[in-house]
Coordinates of C-alpha atoms in Angstrom, one line a residue:
M1 CA 99.5 109.1 32.0
Q2 CA 97.9 105.9 32.3
I3 CA 99.2 104.4 29.0
I4 CA 102.4 106.5 29.8
I5 CA 102.8 104.5 33.0
F6 CA 101.6 101.2 31.0
A7 CA 104.4 101.8 27.8
L8 CA 107.1 102.0 30.8
A9 CA 105.9 99.1 32.6
N10 CA 106.2 96.9 29.3
S11 CA 109.3 98.6 28.4
C12 CA 111.3 97.8 31.3
V13 CA 110.1 94.2 31.6
L14 CA 111.0 93.6 27.8
F15 CA 114.3 95.5 28.3
S16 CA 115.3 92.8 31.0
A17 CA 113.9 90.1 28.9
V18 CA 116.2 90.9 25.9
L19 CA 119.4 91.9 28.4
L20 CA 118.7 88.2 29.6
T21 CA 118.6 86.6 26.4
R22 CA 121.5 88.6 25.3
T23 CA 123.7 86.3 27.9
L24 CA 122.0 83.0 26.9
K25 CA 124.2 81.9 24.1
L26 CA 121.3 80.6 22.0
A27 CA 121.0 78.3 18.3
S28 CA 118.9 80.5 16.5
R29 CA 116.2 83.9 16.1
V30 CA 113.9 81.7 16.8
E31 CA 115.0 80.6 20.0
N32 CA 115.9 84.3 20.7
L33 CA 112.4 85.6 20.4
L34 CA 110.7 82.1 22.5
S35 CA 113.2 83.6 25.3
V36 CA 112.1 87.0 25.3
F37 CA 108.7 85.9 25.3
T38 CA 108.8 83.6 27.8
L39 CA 111.3 86.0 29.9
T40 CA 108.8 88.4 29.4
V41 CA 106.0 86.6 30.6
A42 CA 107.8 85.1 34.0
Q43 CA 108.9 88.8 34.7
I44 CA 105.2 90.2 34.7
M45 CA 104.0 87.3 36.4
L46 CA 106.6 87.3 39.3
S47 CA 106.6 91.0 39.6
L48 CA 102.3 90.8 40.3
L49 CA 102.8 88.3 43.0
L50 CA 105.7 89.9 44.4
V51 CA 103.6 93.2 44.1
G52 CA 100.1 91.9 45.0
G53 CA 100.9 88.8 46.9
I54 CA 103.8 89.7 49.3
L55 CA 104.0 93.4 49.6
A56 CA 99.9 93.6 49.0
R57 CA 100.2 97.0 47.0
L58 CA 98.5 96.0 43.6
R59 CA 98.4 99.2 41.8
P60 CA 100.0 100.7 38.8
T61 CA 103.0 102.9 41.0
P62 CA 104.4 99.7 42.9
A63 CA 104.4 97.2 39.8
L64 CA 106.0 100.0 37.8
L65 CA 108.8 100.8 40.3
V66 CA 109.4 96.9 41.0
N67 CA 109.9 95.8 37.2
L68 CA 112.1 99.5 36.5
A69 CA 114.5 98.0 39.7
I70 CA 114.8 94.6 37.9
A71 CA 115.6 96.1 34.7
L72 CA 117.8 98.5 36.6
L73 CA 119.5 95.6 38.8
L74 CA 120.1 93.1 35.6
T75 CA 122.1 96.1 34.1
V76 CA 123.9 96.5 37.1
L77 CA 124.6 93.0 37.5
L78 CA 126.0 92.7 33.7
K79 CA 128.2 95.6 34.1
I80 CA 130.2 93.9 37.1
G81 CA 130.2 90.7 35.3
V82 CA 127.6 88.6 37.3
I83 CA 125.8 88.0 34.6
P84 CA 128.4 87.0 31.7
P85 CA 127.9 89.0 28.7
G86 CA 128.9 86.9 26.2
F87 CA 126.3 86.6 23.4
E88 CA 127.3 84.0 20.7
R89 CA 125.1 82.8 17.8
H90 CA 125.3 79.4 16.7
R91 CA 123.3 78.2 13.8
L92 CA 120.3 75.9 14.0
S93 CA 121.6 73.7 11.4
R94 CA 125.0 72.9 13.4
A95 CA 122.9 72.9 16.5
I96 CA 120.4 69.9 15.3
T97 CA 123.7 68.0 13.2
G98 CA 124.5 64.3 14.3
G99 CA 121.1 62.5 14.3
E100 CA 118.2 65.5 14.7
G101 CA 117.6 66.1 10.8
L102 CA 115.4 63.5 9.4
Y103 CA 116.9 63.1 5.8
R104 CA 120.7 62.2 5.2
R105 CA 122.3 60.3 2.7
G106 CA 126.1 58.7 2.8
G107 CA 126.2 60.6 6.4
Q108 CA 125.6 63.8 5.0
R109 CA 122.5 66.0 5.6
V110 CA 120.6 66.7 2.4
A111 CA 119.8 70.2 1.6
L112 CA 116.7 70.9 3.2
L113 CA 115.9 73.2 0.2
R114 CA 116.0 71.0 -3.0
R115 CA 117.7 72.7 -4.8
W116 CA 115.1 75.4 -6.1
T117 CA 117.4 77.0 -8.6
N118 CA 117.0 74.2 -11.1
L119 CA 113.6 74.1 -9.7
Q120 CA 112.1 77.7 -10.4
S121 CA 108.3 76.9 -10.3
Q122 CA 108.7 73.9 -7.2
F123 CA 110.3 77.1 -5.6
V124 CA 107.7 79.7 -6.6
M125 CA 105.0 77.5 -5.5
Q126 CA 106.3 77.4 -2.1
F127 CA 106.9 80.6 -1.7
L128 CA 103.1 81.4 -3.0
W129 CA 101.9 78.6 -0.4
V130 CA 103.8 79.9 2.6
A131 CA 103.3 83.7 1.9
F132 CA 99.4 83.0 1.1
L133 CA 99.6 81.4 4.8
L134 CA 101.2 84.2 6.5
V135 CA 99.3 86.6 4.9
C136 CA 96.1 85.2 6.3
S137 CA 97.7 84.7 9.7
C138 CA 98.1 88.6 9.6
A139 CA 94.9 89.6 8.3
E140 CA 93.5 87.2 11.0
F141 CA 96.0 88.7 13.8
T142 CA 94.4 92.1 12.6
W143 CA 91.3 91.2 12.7
L144 CA 91.3 89.5 16.3
V145 CA 93.0 92.8 17.6
L146 CA 90.4 95.0 16.1
R147 CA 87.8 92.9 17.5
V148 CA 89.5 93.4 21.2
Y149 CA 89.3 96.6 20.3
L150 CA 85.7 96.8 19.6
F151 CA 84.2 94.5 21.9
P152 CA 84.6 94.2 25.6
P153 CA 85.0 90.8 27.4
Y154 CA 82.2 88.2 26.5
A155 CA 82.7 84.8 27.1
W156 CA 81.0 83.0 29.5
D157 CA 83.8 81.5 31.9
A158 CA 85.9 84.6 31.6
L159 CA 82.6 87.1 33.0
A160 CA 81.9 83.5 35.4
Y161 CA 85.4 83.7 37.1
H162 CA 88.3 84.2 34.8
L163 CA 87.9 88.2 35.1
T164 CA 86.1 88.0 37.9
T165 CA 89.1 87.2 39.8
V166 CA 91.4 89.8 38.4
A167 CA 88.7 92.6 39.3
A168 CA 88.5 91.3 43.3
W169 CA 92.3 91.6 42.5
I170 CA 92.2 94.7 41.6
Q171 CA 90.1 96.8 44.0
A172 CA 91.4 94.9 46.7
A173 CA 94.8 96.3 45.6
R174 CA 96.5 92.4 46.4
I175 CA 96.0 88.9 45.4
T176 CA 93.6 87.5 47.4
T177 CA 90.8 84.9 47.9
T178 CA 87.6 86.3 46.7
P179 CA 83.9 85.5 48.1
F180 CA 82.2 84.6 44.5
V181 CA 82.1 81.5 42.8
I182 CA 85.1 78.8 44.0
W183 CA 86.8 78.7 40.9
T184 CA 88.2 82.3 41.6
N185 CA 90.2 80.4 44.2
V186 CA 90.9 77.0 43.3
Y187 CA 92.3 77.3 39.7
P188 CA 95.9 78.2 39.3
H189 CA 96.3 81.8 38.2
N190 CA 98.7 82.4 36.0
A191 CA 97.2 83.7 33.1
E192 CA 94.9 85.9 35.2
L193 CA 97.8 87.5 36.2
L194 CA 98.6 88.7 32.2
Y195 CA 95.2 89.6 32.2
T196 CA 95.6 91.4 35.4
W197 CA 98.7 93.2 33.7
L198 CA 96.3 94.3 30.9
I199 CA 93.8 96.2 33.0
L200 CA 96.0 97.2 36.1
F201 CA 97.7 100.3 34.2
L202 CA 95.1 101.2 32.1
G203 CA 92.2 101.1 34.6
R204 CA 89.9 99.4 32.3
D205 CA 89.2 96.3 30.5
T206 CA 90.1 97.5 26.8
L207 CA 93.0 95.8 26.5
V208 CA 92.5 92.6 28.3
E209 CA 90.8 90.3 25.5
L210 CA 94.6 91.0 24.0
G211 CA 96.0 88.1 26.5
Q212 CA 95.3 84.9 24.6
L213 CA 96.1 86.3 21.7
I214 CA 99.5 87.3 22.9
F215 CA 99.9 83.5 23.9
A216 CA 98.8 82.7 20.4
T217 CA 101.0 84.3 18.6
G218 CA 104.0 82.9 21.1
G219 CA 102.3 79.3 19.8
L220 CA 103.0 80.1 16.5
I221 CA 106.7 80.8 16.8
A222 CA 107.1 77.4 18.9
V223 CA 105.6 75.5 16.2
A224 CA 107.7 76.8 13.4
G225 CA 111.0 76.0 15.9
L226 CA 109.9 72.5 16.5
A227 CA 109.4 72.1 13.2
R228 CA 112.8 73.6 12.4
S229 CA 114.6 71.7 15.2
G230 CA 112.6 68.9 15.5
V231 CA 112.0 67.5 12.0
G232 CA 114.5 69.8 10.6
L233 CA 112.2 71.4 8.3
S234 CA 113.2 74.6 6.1
R235 CA 112.8 77.8 7.2
P236 CA 110.0 78.7 4.8
H237 CA 108.2 75.4 5.6
A238 CA 109.0 75.6 9.1
L239 CA 106.8 79.1 9.2
A240 CA 103.9 77.8 7.7
A241 CA 103.6 75.0 10.2
G242 CA 103.6 78.3 13.1
C243 CA 100.6 79.5 10.8
L244 CA 98.6 76.5 10.3
F245 CA 98.6 75.9 13.8
F246 CA 97.5 79.8 14.3
L247 CA 94.8 79.4 11.9
T248 CA 93.3 76.7 13.4
P249 CA 89.7 77.5 13.8
V250 CA 89.6 76.9 17.7
V251 CA 92.5 79.2 18.4
Q252 CA 91.4 81.6 16.3
V253 CA 87.3 81.7 17.7
Q254 CA 89.0 81.9 21.3
A255 CA 92.5 83.9 20.9
N256 CA 90.5 87.1 21.9
T257 CA 88.6 85.6 24.9
N258 CA 89.9 85.4 28.6
Y259 CA 89.5 82.0 28.3
I260 CA 93.1 79.9 29.3
D261 CA 93.0 77.4 26.6
V262 CA 94.6 78.7 24.0
A263 CA 97.4 79.9 26.4
L264 CA 98.1 76.7 27.9
A265 CA 98.3 74.9 24.7
S266 CA 100.7 77.6 23.3
M267 CA 102.8 78.0 26.6
F268 CA 103.3 74.5 26.8
L269 CA 104.5 74.1 23.1
I270 CA 107.3 76.8 24.0
S271 CA 107.8 75.0 27.2
F272 CA 108.3 71.9 25.4
Y273 CA 110.6 73.2 22.8
F274 CA 112.9 74.6 25.3
H275 CA 112.8 70.7 26.9
L276 CA 113.2 69.3 23.4
R277 CA 116.5 71.8 22.8
F278 CA 118.1 70.9 26.3
C279 CA 118.2 67.1 25.2
Q280 CA 119.4 67.9 21.9
A281 CA 122.2 70.3 23.0
F282 CA 123.2 68.6 26.5
L283 CA 123.2 64.7 24.7
Q284 CA 125.7 66.7 21.7
G285 CA 127.7 68.0 24.4
Q286 CA 127.3 71.7 23.9
Q287 CA 128.0 74.4 26.5
N288 CA 124.9 76.2 27.1
Y289 CA 122.6 73.8 27.7
L290 CA 122.1 75.6 31.0
S291 CA 120.6 78.4 29.0
Y292 CA 117.6 75.5 27.8
V293 CA 117.6 74.5 31.5
L294 CA 116.8 78.0 32.4
L295 CA 114.0 78.7 30.0
A296 CA 112.7 74.9 30.1
G297 CA 112.1 75.9 34.1
L298 CA 110.7 79.0 33.6
S299 CA 108.2 78.1 30.8
G300 CA 107.1 74.9 32.6
G301 CA 106.2 77.0 35.8
I302 CA 104.6 78.8 33.6
T303 CA 102.5 76.3 32.2
L304 CA 102.1 74.3 35.7
G305 CA 100.3 77.5 37.0
I306 CA 98.0 78.4 34.1
K307 CA 95.8 75.3 34.0
S308 CA 95.8 72.3 36.8
V309 CA 96.2 69.8 33.7
G310 CA 99.7 71.2 33.0
I311 CA 100.8 68.8 35.4
S312 CA 100.7 65.6 32.9
Y313 CA 102.0 67.8 30.4
I314 CA 105.4 69.2 32.2
G315 CA 105.3 65.6 34.0
V316 CA 105.8 64.1 30.5
S317 CA 107.8 67.1 29.1
S318 CA 110.2 67.1 32.1
L319 CA 111.8 63.6 31.0
L320 CA 113.2 64.9 28.1
V321 CA 115.8 67.0 30.9
L322 CA 115.7 63.9 33.2
V323 CA 116.4 61.0 30.9
P324 CA 119.2 62.7 29.1
L325 CA 120.9 63.5 32.6
L326 CA 120.3 59.7 33.5
L327 CA 122.0 58.3 30.4
T328 CA 124.9 60.4 30.5
I329 CA 125.5 59.5 34.4
Y330 CA 125.3 55.7 33.3
R331 CA 127.7 56.1 30.6
Q332 CA 129.7 58.2 32.9
R333 CA 129.9 61.9 30.9
I334 CA 128.7 63.7 33.6
T335 CA 129.0 63.2 37.6
M336 CA 126.5 62.6 40.0
G337 CA 126.6 66.0 41.5
R338 CA 126.7 68.1 38.1
A339 CA 123.7 66.3 37.3
T340 CA 121.8 66.7 40.2
A341 CA 122.3 70.2 40.3
C342 CA 121.3 70.4 36.6
A343 CA 117.8 68.8 38.2
V344 CA 117.6 71.0 41.1
L345 CA 117.9 74.0 39.2
Y346 CA 115.3 72.9 36.9
T347 CA 113.4 71.8 39.8
L348 CA 113.8 75.4 41.6
L349 CA 112.8 77.3 38.2
I350 CA 109.6 75.6 38.1
M351 CA 108.6 76.3 41.6
P352 CA 108.1 79.4 41.8
L353 CA 105.2 80.2 38.9
G354 CA 104.2 76.7 38.6
A355 CA 103.9 75.8 42.8
F356 CA 102.5 78.7 44.3
W357 CA 98.7 78.1 43.2
Y358 CA 98.4 74.7 44.8
I359 CA 100.5 75.8 47.5
R360 CA 97.9 78.3 48.3
T361 CA 95.2 76.0 47.6
W362 CA 96.5 73.4 49.6
M363 CA 96.9 75.7 52.5
I364 CA 93.0 76.9 52.3
Y365 CA 91.3 74.0 51.4
G366 CA 93.7 71.2 52.7
S367 CA 94.3 69.7 48.9
P368 CA 96.4 71.2 46.3
L369 CA 93.6 70.3 43.8
H370 CA 90.4 71.2 45.4
P371 CA 87.6 70.7 45.2
F372 CA 88.7 67.3 43.0
V373 CA 89.4 63.7 44.5
V374 CA 92.7 62.7 44.2
S375 CA 93.4 59.0 44.1
L376 CA 96.2 56.9 42.9
F377 CA 96.0 53.2 42.4
G378 CA 92.8 53.1 44.1
Y379 CA 94.1 55.2 46.9
Q380 CA 92.7 58.1 47.8
I381 CA 95.2 60.6 48.7
F382 CA 93.1 63.8 48.8
S383 CA 89.3 64.5 49.7
G384 CA 87.3 66.5 47.6
T385 CA 83.5 67.4 46.8
Q386 CA 83.7 65.7 43.3
T387 CA 85.5 64.0 41.0
L388 CA 87.3 64.7 37.6
Q389 CA 85.1 62.1 35.5
S390 CA 81.9 63.6 36.7
L391 CA 82.5 66.9 35.7
V392 CA 83.5 65.9 32.2
L393 CA 80.9 63.5 32.3
E394 CA 78.3 66.7 33.0
Q395 CA 80.2 68.1 30.0
T396 CA 80.1 65.5 27.4
P397 CA 77.6 66.2 24.6
T398 CA 74.6 63.4 24.2
V399 CA 75.9 62.5 21.0
L400 CA 78.9 61.3 22.8
Q401 CA 77.7 59.8 25.8
G402 CA 77.8 56.0 25.7
L403 CA 80.9 55.8 23.4
S404 CA 84.4 54.7 24.1
G405 CA 87.2 57.3 24.4
W406 CA 88.6 56.3 20.9
Q407 CA 85.2 56.9 19.7
Q408 CA 84.6 59.9 21.2
V409 CA 87.9 61.2 20.0
I410 CA 87.1 60.2 16.2
R411 CA 83.4 61.6 16.3
S412 CA 84.4 64.6 17.5
W413 CA 87.3 64.8 14.8
F414 CA 84.8 64.0 11.4
H415 CA 82.2 66.3 13.3
E416 CA 83.2 69.8 11.7
P417 CA 80.5 72.2 12.4
A418 CA 79.3 75.1 9.7
F419 CA 79.9 77.5 12.8
Y420 CA 82.7 78.0 15.5
V421 CA 82.2 79.3 18.9
Y422 CA 84.9 79.7 21.8
D423 CA 83.8 76.9 23.7
Q424 CA 83.4 74.5 20.9
Q425 CA 82.6 70.9 21.8
L426 CA 82.4 68.9 18.3
G427 CA 85.0 69.4 16.0
G428 CA 87.0 72.9 15.9
F429 CA 90.6 72.0 14.5
G430 CA 89.1 72.8 11.2
L431 CA 88.8 70.4 7.9
Q432 CA 92.6 70.4 7.4
W433 CA 93.0 68.1 10.8
P434 CA 90.9 64.9 9.9
W435 CA 91.5 65.0 6.1
L436 CA 95.8 66.0 5.6
M437 CA 97.1 66.4 9.3
L438 CA 96.3 63.1 10.7
P439 CA 96.7 61.1 7.8
A440 CA 100.3 63.2 7.5
L441 CA 100.8 62.4 11.5
L442 CA 100.6 58.5 10.9
V443 CA 102.9 58.7 7.9
L444 CA 105.5 60.6 10.1
S445 CA 105.0 58.5 13.0
G446 CA 105.8 55.0 10.5
F447 CA 108.7 56.7 9.2
T448 CA 110.2 58.1 12.4
I449 CA 109.5 54.6 14.1
R450 CA 111.3 52.7 11.5
K451 CA 114.5 55.2 10.5
R452 CA 114.3 58.1 12.9
P453 CA 113.4 56.2 16.2
A454 CA 114.9 58.6 18.3
I455 CA 112.9 61.8 17.1
F456 CA 109.8 59.7 17.5
M457 CA 110.9 58.9 21.1
R458 CA 111.6 62.9 21.2
L459 CA 109.0 64.8 19.4
I460 CA 105.8 63.0 18.5
L461 CA 105.7 59.9 21.7
P462 CA 105.3 62.9 24.4
F463 CA 102.4 64.4 22.3
I464 CA 100.6 61.0 22.1
V465 CA 101.2 60.0 25.7
I466 CA 99.8 63.5 26.6
F467 CA 96.9 63.1 24.3
L468 CA 96.0 60.0 25.8
I469 CA 96.1 61.0 29.4
Q470 CA 94.1 64.2 28.8
P471 CA 90.8 64.2 30.4
A472 CA 87.5 64.9 27.6
N473 CA 90.5 64.3 24.7
W474 CA 87.4 64.8 22.3
W475 CA 86.9 68.2 23.2
S476 CA 89.6 70.3 20.8
R477 CA 90.1 73.1 22.4
Y478 CA 91.3 71.1 25.5
T479 CA 93.7 69.5 23.0
L480 CA 95.4 72.1 20.8
F481 CA 98.7 70.9 21.5
I482 CA 97.7 68.2 18.7
V483 CA 97.2 70.6 16.0
A484 CA 100.9 71.7 16.3
L485 CA 102.5 67.9 15.7
G486 CA 99.6 67.8 12.8
A487 CA 100.6 70.6 11.2
I488 CA 104.4 70.1 11.3
A489 CA 103.5 66.4 10.4
L490 CA 101.8 67.8 7.4
V491 CA 104.2 70.4 5.9
H492 CA 107.0 67.9 6.3
L493 CA 104.9 65.7 4.0
I494 CA 104.5 68.5 1.8
E495 CA 108.3 69.5 1.5
H496 CA 109.5 65.9 0.8
V497 CA 106.8 65.0 -1.8
S498 CA 109.1 63.9 -4.8
Y499 CA 106.2 64.0 -7.1
R500 CA 105.5 68.0 -7.7
R501 CA 102.1 67.6 -8.9
G502 CA 101.4 65.9 -5.8
R503 CA 102.8 68.6 -3.5
W504 CA 101.4 71.1 -5.4
I505 CA 97.7 69.1 -4.5
L506 CA 98.3 69.1 -1.1
Q507 CA 99.4 72.5 -1.0
A508 CA 96.3 73.4 -3.2
L509 CA 93.9 70.8 -0.8
T510 CA 95.6 72.7 2.5
A511 CA 95.3 75.9 1.7
T512 CA 91.4 75.3 0.5
A513 CA 90.5 73.7 3.9
V514 CA 92.4 76.9 5.5
V515 CA 90.1 79.3 3.8
I516 CA 86.9 77.3 4.4
S517 CA 87.8 76.9 7.8
L518 CA 88.4 80.8 8.4
A519 CA 85.1 81.6 6.8
F520 CA 83.0 79.5 9.4
C521 CA 84.8 81.1 12.0
L522 CA 84.2 84.7 10.6
R523 CA 80.2 83.6 11.0
H524 CA 80.9 83.6 15.1
A525 CA 81.3 87.7 14.8
G526 CA 80.2 88.9 11.3
L527 CA 80.9 92.2 9.2
G528 CA 77.6 93.5 10.7
T529 CA 78.5 92.9 14.7
V530 CA 81.6 94.9 13.7
V531 CA 79.5 97.8 12.0
R532 CA 76.9 98.2 14.5
A533 CA 79.7 98.6 17.2
L534 CA 81.6 101.0 15.0
R535 CA 78.7 103.3 15.4
L536 CA 78.9 102.9 19.2
P537 CA 81.3 105.2 21.0
A538 CA 83.7 103.5 23.3
S539 CA 82.0 104.6 26.4
E540 CA 78.9 102.8 25.0
R541 CA 80.2 99.0 23.4
T542 CA 79.9 97.3 27.2
V543 CA 79.0 93.8 27.8
G544 CA 75.5 95.1 28.7
R545 CA 74.9 97.4 25.5
L546 CA 76.0 94.6 23.4
Y547 CA 75.6 90.9 24.5
Y548 CA 74.0 90.9 27.9
P549 CA 71.1 93.5 28.4
H550 CA 70.5 93.0 31.8
F551 CA 73.7 95.1 32.7
A552 CA 72.9 97.6 30.9
W553 CA 72.2 99.7 33.9
I554 CA 75.8 99.1 35.2
D555 CA 76.9 101.6 33.2
D556 CA 74.3 104.6 34.4
I557 CA 74.8 104.3 38.4
P558 CA 77.7 106.7 40.1
D559 CA 80.8 105.2 40.7
Q560 CA 81.8 103.2 43.5
S561 CA 78.0 101.6 44.0
R562 CA 77.6 98.8 46.1
I563 CA 75.4 95.7 44.4
V564 CA 74.6 92.6 46.3
F565 CA 73.5 89.9 43.9
D566 CA 72.2 86.2 45.1
P567 CA 75.3 83.9 44.1
G568 CA 73.4 81.2 43.7
Q569 CA 70.8 82.5 41.4
E570 CA 73.9 84.6 38.9
S571 CA 76.8 83.2 37.4
L572 CA 78.2 86.2 35.4
V573 CA 79.7 88.3 38.0
Y574 CA 82.7 90.3 36.3
P575 CA 79.7 92.6 35.1
L576 CA 78.6 94.2 37.8
F577 CA 82.1 95.1 37.9
G578 CA 82.1 97.7 35.3
Y579 CA 84.5 98.0 32.1
R580 CA 86.3 100.3 34.3
L581 CA 86.0 98.5 37.5
Q582 CA 84.0 101.1 38.8
Q583 CA 81.5 99.2 41.4
Q584 CA 82.0 97.8 44.1
V585 CA 80.5 93.9 44.4
V586 CA 79.2 92.5 47.6
V587 CA 78.3 89.0 48.8
L588 CA 76.3 88.8 51.9
Q589 CA 76.6 85.7 54.2
N590 CA 73.6 84.4 56.1
L591 CA 71.1 87.0 54.5
R592 CA 67.6 86.2 55.7
Q593 CA 64.1 87.7 55.3
P594 CA 63.3 89.3 58.4
T595 CA 66.6 91.5 58.4
F596 CA 67.0 91.6 55.0
F597 CA 66.7 95.7 54.7
E598 CA 68.7 96.0 57.7
Q599 CA 71.7 94.2 56.5
L600 CA 71.4 96.0 53.1
H601 CA 71.6 99.2 55.3
Q602 CA 74.4 97.9 57.5
E603 CA 76.3 97.2 54.4
H604 CA 75.5 100.3 53.2
I605 CA 74.1 98.6 50.0
D606 CA 73.1 100.9 46.9
Y607 CA 71.3 98.1 44.5
V608 CA 70.0 95.1 45.1
F609 CA 70.5 92.4 41.3
T610 CA 68.1 89.6 41.6
R611 CA 66.3 87.1 38.8
E612 CA 62.4 87.1 39.1
S613 CA 61.0 84.1 41.6
T614 CA 63.8 83.9 43.4
A615 CA 64.2 84.5 46.9
Y616 CA 66.2 88.3 46.8
D617 CA 63.3 89.1 44.5
T618 CA 60.9 88.6 47.4
W619 CA 61.9 90.2 49.8
A620 CA 62.8 93.2 47.7
H621 CA 59.2 93.1 46.4
Q622 CA 58.4 93.2 49.9
S623 CA 60.6 96.0 51.3
N624 CA 59.0 98.4 48.7
A625 CA 59.2 100.9 51.3
H626 CA 62.5 100.6 51.6
L627 CA 63.8 99.6 47.9
R628 CA 62.5 100.9 44.7
L629 CA 62.6 98.6 41.1
F630 CA 65.2 100.9 39.3
F631 CA 65.4 98.3 36.2
T632 CA 64.2 95.3 34.4
S633 CA 65.0 93.4 31.9
G634 CA 63.3 90.1 30.9
K635 CA 63.7 87.7 34.1
Y636 CA 66.3 90.6 35.7
H637 CA 65.3 93.2 38.3
V638 CA 67.6 95.7 40.1
Y639 CA 66.1 97.4 43.1
H640 CA 67.3 100.8 44.4
V641 CA 67.7 100.9 48.3
Q642 CA 66.8 104.5 49.7

């Protein structure tokens, strides 16, 4: 029954997204796919905010009914003509005519597929190379789906606060603050809304690690779209650029974790695509530019609500909306009122998913970016308990400390390891980045500055600005978006190299670098680990039995047991809930030794989870008349309250 409800809910959301997309008169299949993706994710997040935030009924049935009502409402509005039905497909090549293609000769665009009928060997090599990258991407996608099915959530930050937030919401049946670590309350939580969707209907976390993989797939399509509409690559080569982004090592090793870096980068790329397409469509006088305003606003709001650094991402991207509006006002091609209405619509679409979490944090803690100090030009705007710089310094590897910003970046880029992990610090972009993509990006930048400055200003410069203002930009998982630009530049160079053997050499080097990087990724979870997991039944493939033995006891206690732990001594909270969220995790405030057992009894606590030599462990050991040692693993002890 749970699977049926889950399937129905997803069908309703997908139906609504397809229905709306058919009214937007977009220019290509890529745009339609990105539109469906954006509208699907937006409806999931908005419906959960409605059900869990306003109605306080975060349960499968209310969530299904809300999405069913949205689908029916859209159908009725379409039938009675409130939503115009006109679906009109435009060729993307027509949409970018007028200066958007990179190569023109005599005022006419040179064919992107270069006379392949006369150069059969060239066509075969192009086909084989693109097919190779596509096969690698499909194989990696299948491998990641298998890992999602076999392995429970295991990444540190996911178990510390990303999934802890989700578990607390679902158990409380509403979106609320939690008594756990502060990051469960102050960070934006749009990604956690999607993770909630993947757990809520099934009642278990089997599929929750699909969250970032879904975003990564959207990122692949967005990069292909940017390659096609931004620099005019052919369809096969645009697909190759998307595959290169997807096959980036840090994307691969993090795509099946419940972190948010891949989600942020991918959603930003989707949002940037729609911002860029608005800029192109509006300046060319196309009538469907409001469609891009809608999608840019929604995708921008989703990006803002994933991570607070999204403020700079969307702040820069928004110039692709605001500058064309100001430019057309200056040229008197549009009235002030119409331009203002467009800007207001864009802002209003960003607000629901983009501003909600910041407003909530502001209301609770007095600052939208708590706990960080917010200053501008030396003036403190919001107080906090720490600075962003201090947090970055704490996370900076020893080998990078004391180096200037650009030295840290170069050192990280040219320090590719032989083993990738999901929170990779040094390196992470693969061998293809420093030796192939980065030089190609420099070539593309130089060419566009000299020959096509509009493309440099709209596509390349925003990425560079965002990269420069990104804190800790030496850390690959924080700057994933820059790989998309490198992939586009590399494929652009391959497509337009006139020397045939040079093109083949670049293709071979790229394929070799990708294979080597993927081989290093596989070491993160080799076949031996998969074989061991396959031998276990699903009920035993838990975080306690596969990753952290001190949580194995969670699987053996009765459901709805109440567990208390010392929040000052244990960072990983989510495993205490169990993979079905079947246990209740309690934080007791002002717990003191004289009343230790009395407080446990008053709160109906069943188990006390402690670490050796901590206050809780000492008190529990002294209360042996009331607490019995139930489980021990290394330095961890579990006591059963009698």
